[in-house]
């Protein structure tokens, strides 16, 4: 199952996706819009190097905070 993330960094939007594979690793794909042409990167991270709590923060909390900021801007 592919989950998408989108966050803003250094003035540009970075799109990404992650897949939790049953074989014991997380595949993280990032698409950087700059430099032109865009740079795409796939990182494979074994579960043994990633504490579960940090995965929760990175993939659940940060994207939801970004969505909350967008909703607040739409309300204003």
mmCIF file of N, CA and C in Angstrom:
data_model
loop_
_atom_site.group_PDB
_atom_site.id
_atom_site.type_symbol
_atom_site.label_atom_id
_atom_site.label_comp_id
_atom_site.label_asym_id
_atom_site.label_seq_id
_atom_site.Cartn_x
_atom_site.Cartn_y
_atom_site.Cartn_z
ATOM 1 N N UNK A 1 0.837 -1.170 0.000
ATOM 2 C CA UNK A 1 0.000 0.000 0.000
ATOM 3 C C UNK A 1 0.889 1.242 0.000
ATOM 4 N N UNK A 2 0.659 2.142 -0.934
ATOM 5 C CA UNK A 2 1.452 3.368 -1.067
ATOM 6 C C UNK A 2 0.731 4.511 -0.369
ATOM 7 N N UNK A 3 1.444 5.220 0.488
ATOM 8 C CA UNK A 3 0.921 6.385 1.185
ATOM 9 C C UNK A 3 1.683 7.602 0.703
ATOM 10 N N UNK A 4 0.997 8.698 0.495
ATOM 11 C CA UNK A 4 1.664 9.885 -0.017
ATOM 12 C C UNK A 4 1.879 10.909 1.088
ATOM 13 N N UNK A 5 2.966 11.631 0.964
ATOM 14 C CA UNK A 5 3.274 12.724 1.879
ATOM 15 C C UNK A 5 3.645 13.928 1.025
ATOM 16 N N UNK A 6 3.416 15.112 1.545
ATOM 17 C CA UNK A 6 3.770 16.339 0.841
ATOM 18 C C UNK A 6 4.126 17.378 1.892
ATOM 19 N N UNK A 7 5.288 17.952 1.794
ATOM 20 C CA UNK A 7 5.671 18.970 2.757
ATOM 21 C C UNK A 7 6.518 20.031 2.072
ATOM 22 N N UNK A 8 6.596 21.183 2.708
ATOM 23 C CA UNK A 8 7.317 22.324 2.157
ATOM 24 C C UNK A 8 8.652 22.468 2.876
ATOM 25 N N UNK A 9 9.692 22.624 2.090
ATOM 26 C CA UNK A 9 11.019 22.750 2.671
ATOM 27 C C UNK A 9 11.845 23.683 1.793
ATOM 28 N N UNK A 10 12.509 24.626 2.407
ATOM 29 C CA UNK A 10 13.354 25.587 1.705
ATOM 30 C C UNK A 10 12.603 26.284 0.572
ATOM 31 N N UNK A 11 11.332 26.580 0.796
ATOM 32 C CA UNK A 11 10.563 27.341 -0.176
ATOM 33 C C UNK A 11 9.997 26.541 -1.334
ATOM 34 N N UNK A 12 10.223 25.243 -1.386
ATOM 35 C CA UNK A 12 9.651 24.442 -2.460
ATOM 36 C C UNK A 12 8.934 23.233 -1.868
ATOM 37 N N UNK A 13 7.962 22.740 -2.597
ATOM 38 C CA UNK A 13 7.166 21.609 -2.127
ATOM 39 C C UNK A 13 7.845 20.307 -2.542
ATOM 40 N N UNK A 14 7.975 19.405 -1.583
ATOM 41 C CA UNK A 14 8.559 18.096 -1.846
ATOM 42 C C UNK A 14 7.445 17.063 -1.753
ATOM 43 N N UNK A 15 7.228 16.337 -2.824
ATOM 44 C CA UNK A 15 6.241 15.267 -2.830
ATOM 45 C C UNK A 15 6.954 13.958 -2.535
ATOM 46 N N UNK A 16 6.262 13.091 -1.836
ATOM 47 C CA UNK A 16 6.880 11.816 -1.530
ATOM 48 C C UNK A 16 5.845 10.737 -1.293
ATOM 49 N N UNK A 17 6.319 9.539 -1.215
ATOM 50 C CA UNK A 17 5.444 8.414 -0.911
ATOM 51 C C UNK A 17 6.258 7.396 -0.135
ATOM 52 N N UNK A 18 5.565 6.582 0.626
ATOM 53 C CA UNK A 18 6.268 5.521 1.328
ATOM 54 C C UNK A 18 5.439 4.257 1.281
ATOM 55 N N UNK A 19 6.134 3.147 1.235
ATOM 56 C CA UNK A 19 5.518 1.822 1.218
ATOM 57 C C UNK A 19 6.171 1.008 2.321
ATOM 58 N N UNK A 20 5.366 0.414 3.180
ATOM 59 C CA UNK A 20 5.884 -0.489 4.200
ATOM 60 C C UNK A 20 5.809 -1.899 3.614
ATOM 61 N N UNK A 21 6.960 -2.475 3.341
ATOM 62 C CA UNK A 21 7.027 -3.803 2.739
ATOM 63 C C UNK A 21 7.007 -4.874 3.825
ATOM 64 N N UNK A 22 6.382 -6.007 3.557
ATOM 65 C CA UNK A 22 6.325 -7.076 4.552
ATOM 66 C C UNK A 22 7.677 -7.763 4.764
ATOM 67 N N UNK A 23 8.678 -7.421 3.957
ATOM 68 C CA UNK A 23 9.979 -8.077 4.069
ATOM 69 C C UNK A 23 10.906 -7.383 5.053
ATOM 70 N N UNK A 24 10.386 -6.404 5.804
ATOM 71 C CA UNK A 24 11.188 -5.801 6.857
ATOM 72 C C UNK A 24 11.844 -4.487 6.515
ATOM 73 N N UNK A 25 11.304 -3.756 5.541
ATOM 74 C CA UNK A 25 11.877 -2.451 5.254
ATOM 75 C C UNK A 25 10.802 -1.483 4.772
ATOM 76 N N UNK A 26 11.153 -0.196 4.818
ATOM 77 C CA UNK A 26 10.282 0.879 4.354
ATOM 78 C C UNK A 26 10.924 1.474 3.113
ATOM 79 N N UNK A 27 10.137 1.629 2.051
ATOM 80 C CA UNK A 27 10.632 2.294 0.841
ATOM 81 C C UNK A 27 10.112 3.724 0.851
ATOM 82 N N UNK A 28 11.016 4.673 0.846
ATOM 83 C CA UNK A 28 10.662 6.083 0.867
ATOM 84 C C UNK A 28 11.047 6.687 -0.475
ATOM 85 N N UNK A 29 10.070 7.224 -1.200
ATOM 86 C CA UNK A 29 10.323 7.864 -2.484
ATOM 87 C C UNK A 29 10.097 9.359 -2.367
ATOM 88 N N UNK A 30 11.058 10.157 -2.799
ATOM 89 C CA UNK A 30 10.955 11.607 -2.720
ATOM 90 C C UNK A 30 11.124 12.209 -4.112
ATOM 91 N N UNK A 31 10.369 13.257 -4.390
ATOM 92 C CA UNK A 31 10.437 13.959 -5.669
ATOM 93 C C UNK A 31 10.725 15.431 -5.381
ATOM 94 N N UNK A 32 11.939 15.870 -5.670
ATOM 95 C CA UNK A 32 12.343 17.256 -5.436
ATOM 96 C C UNK A 32 12.146 18.052 -6.729
ATOM 97 N N UNK A 33 11.374 19.141 -6.700
ATOM 98 C CA UNK A 33 11.122 19.899 -7.926
ATOM 99 C C UNK A 33 12.341 20.662 -8.440
ATOM 100 N N UNK A 34 13.272 20.983 -7.569
ATOM 101 C CA UNK A 34 14.485 21.702 -7.979
ATOM 102 C C UNK A 34 15.680 20.840 -7.656
ATOM 103 N N UNK A 35 16.723 20.801 -8.356
ATOM 104 C CA UNK A 35 17.015 21.535 -9.583
ATOM 105 C C UNK A 35 16.234 20.985 -10.761
ATOM 106 N N UNK A 36 16.103 21.770 -11.778
ATOM 107 C CA UNK A 36 15.351 21.339 -12.961
ATOM 108 C C UNK A 36 16.275 20.505 -13.832
ATOM 109 N N UNK A 37 15.929 19.378 -14.346
ATOM 110 C CA UNK A 37 14.686 18.639 -14.123
ATOM 111 C C UNK A 37 14.617 18.086 -12.706
ATOM 112 N N UNK A 38 13.430 17.684 -12.317
ATOM 113 C CA UNK A 38 13.218 17.259 -10.932
ATOM 114 C C UNK A 38 14.055 16.024 -10.596
ATOM 115 N N UNK A 39 14.398 15.940 -9.350
ATOM 116 C CA UNK A 39 15.227 14.845 -8.847
ATOM 117 C C UNK A 39 14.339 13.872 -8.087
ATOM 118 N N UNK A 40 14.398 12.606 -8.449
ATOM 119 C CA UNK A 40 13.636 11.579 -7.752
ATOM 120 C C UNK A 40 14.604 10.647 -7.045
ATOM 121 N N UNK A 41 14.231 10.268 -5.832
ATOM 122 C CA UNK A 41 15.110 9.431 -5.025
ATOM 123 C C UNK A 41 14.275 8.387 -4.294
ATOM 124 N N UNK A 42 14.753 7.166 -4.251
ATOM 125 C CA UNK A 42 14.113 6.091 -3.484
ATOM 126 C C UNK A 42 15.110 5.599 -2.446
ATOM 127 N N UNK A 43 14.656 5.545 -1.203
ATOM 128 C CA UNK A 43 15.500 5.111 -0.097
ATOM 129 C C UNK A 43 14.852 3.881 0.534
ATOM 130 N N UNK A 44 15.628 2.858 0.755
ATOM 131 C CA UNK A 44 15.142 1.649 1.403
ATOM 132 C C UNK A 44 15.728 1.593 2.806
ATOM 133 N N UNK A 45 14.861 1.606 3.820
ATOM 134 C CA UNK A 45 15.299 1.659 5.208
ATOM 135 C C UNK A 45 14.845 0.386 5.927
ATOM 136 N N UNK A 46 15.783 -0.429 6.409
ATOM 137 C CA UNK A 46 15.383 -1.621 7.176
ATOM 138 C C UNK A 46 14.730 -1.228 8.500
ATOM 139 N N UNK A 47 13.779 -2.027 8.947
ATOM 140 C CA UNK A 47 13.099 -1.748 10.214
ATOM 141 C C UNK A 47 14.069 -1.681 11.388
ATOM 142 N N UNK A 48 15.165 -2.421 11.329
ATOM 143 C CA UNK A 48 16.090 -2.452 12.462
ATOM 144 C C UNK A 48 16.759 -1.096 12.698
ATOM 145 N N UNK A 49 16.809 -0.231 11.668
ATOM 146 C CA UNK A 49 17.423 1.094 11.807
ATOM 147 C C UNK A 49 16.418 2.177 12.152
ATOM 148 N N UNK A 50 15.130 1.848 12.148
ATOM 149 C CA UNK A 50 14.096 2.869 12.345
ATOM 150 C C UNK A 50 13.292 2.546 13.596
ATOM 151 N N UNK A 51 13.402 3.361 14.632
ATOM 152 C CA UNK A 51 12.549 3.152 15.799
ATOM 153 C C UNK A 51 11.083 3.389 15.425
ATOM 154 N N UNK A 52 10.164 2.571 15.889
ATOM 155 C CA UNK A 52 8.755 2.698 15.495
ATOM 156 C C UNK A 52 8.152 4.071 15.796
ATOM 157 N N UNK A 53 8.573 4.683 16.901
ATOM 158 C CA UNK A 53 8.000 5.971 17.267
ATOM 159 C C UNK A 53 8.387 7.062 16.267
ATOM 160 N N UNK A 54 9.610 7.004 15.739
ATOM 161 C CA UNK A 54 10.023 8.006 14.760
ATOM 162 C C UNK A 54 9.248 7.848 13.454
ATOM 163 N N UNK A 55 8.901 6.620 13.090
ATOM 164 C CA UNK A 55 8.050 6.415 11.918
ATOM 165 C C UNK A 55 6.695 7.068 12.122
ATOM 166 N N UNK A 56 6.150 6.929 13.313
ATOM 167 C CA UNK A 56 4.860 7.534 13.623
ATOM 168 C C UNK A 56 4.928 9.050 13.474
ATOM 169 N N UNK A 57 5.973 9.656 13.995
ATOM 170 C CA UNK A 57 6.115 11.114 13.913
ATOM 171 C C UNK A 57 6.281 11.552 12.461
ATOM 172 N N UNK A 58 7.150 10.885 11.725
ATOM 173 C CA UNK A 58 7.476 11.333 10.371
ATOM 174 C C UNK A 58 6.331 11.125 9.388
ATOM 175 N N UNK A 59 5.666 9.974 9.454
ATOM 176 C CA UNK A 59 4.672 9.651 8.440
ATOM 177 C C UNK A 59 3.232 9.960 8.839
ATOM 178 N N UNK A 60 2.958 10.186 10.110
ATOM 179 C CA UNK A 60 1.586 10.451 10.545
ATOM 180 C C UNK A 60 1.433 11.875 11.064
ATOM 181 N N UNK A 61 2.273 12.263 11.989
ATOM 182 C CA UNK A 61 2.118 13.563 12.634
ATOM 183 C C UNK A 61 2.476 14.725 11.706
ATOM 184 N N UNK A 62 3.627 14.675 11.049
ATOM 185 C CA UNK A 62 4.046 15.795 10.201
ATOM 186 C C UNK A 62 3.093 16.056 9.032
ATOM 187 N N UNK A 63 2.686 15.042 8.256
ATOM 188 C CA UNK A 63 1.726 15.336 7.184
ATOM 189 C C UNK A 63 0.392 15.865 7.707
ATOM 190 N N UNK A 64 -0.080 15.378 8.852
ATOM 191 C CA UNK A 64 -1.356 15.861 9.369
ATOM 192 C C UNK A 64 -1.236 17.308 9.834
ATOM 193 N N UNK A 65 -0.082 17.708 10.368
ATOM 194 C CA UNK A 65 0.114 19.108 10.745
ATOM 195 C C UNK A 65 0.109 20.000 9.516
ATOM 196 N N UNK A 66 0.705 19.536 8.432
ATOM 197 C CA UNK A 66 0.683 20.303 7.184
ATOM 198 C C UNK A 66 -0.731 20.485 6.658
ATOM 199 N N UNK A 67 -1.557 19.441 6.765
ATOM 200 C CA UNK A 67 -2.949 19.548 6.324
ATOM 201 C C UNK A 67 -3.725 20.502 7.218
ATOM 202 N N UNK A 68 -3.448 20.506 8.518
ATOM 203 C CA UNK A 68 -4.136 21.427 9.421
ATOM 204 C C UNK A 68 -3.803 22.870 9.085
ATOM 205 N N UNK A 69 -2.553 23.157 8.755
ATOM 206 C CA UNK A 69 -2.170 24.513 8.372
ATOM 207 C C UNK A 69 -2.885 24.933 7.100
ATOM 208 N N UNK A 70 -3.012 24.013 6.151
ATOM 209 C CA UNK A 70 -3.700 24.335 4.899
ATOM 210 C C UNK A 70 -5.175 24.618 5.157
ATOM 211 N N UNK A 71 -5.806 23.854 6.044
ATOM 212 C CA UNK A 71 -7.216 24.069 6.361
ATOM 213 C C UNK A 71 -7.398 25.412 7.047
ATOM 214 N N UNK A 72 -6.492 25.763 7.947
ATOM 215 C CA UNK A 72 -6.578 27.061 8.630
ATOM 216 C C UNK A 72 -6.464 28.210 7.642
ATOM 217 N N UNK A 73 -5.584 28.085 6.655
ATOM 218 C CA UNK A 73 -5.423 29.145 5.650
ATOM 219 C C UNK A 73 -6.689 29.282 4.812
ATOM 220 N N UNK A 74 -7.328 28.168 4.510
ATOM 221 C CA UNK A 74 -8.566 28.231 3.729
ATOM 222 C C UNK A 74 -9.686 28.906 4.515
ATOM 223 N N UNK A 75 -9.719 28.692 5.823
ATOM 224 C CA UNK A 75 -10.755 29.319 6.654
ATOM 225 C C UNK A 75 -10.567 30.821 6.752
ATOM 226 N N UNK A 76 -9.301 31.264 6.795
ATOM 227 C CA UNK A 76 -9.019 32.704 6.919
ATOM 228 C C UNK A 76 -9.286 33.367 5.619
#
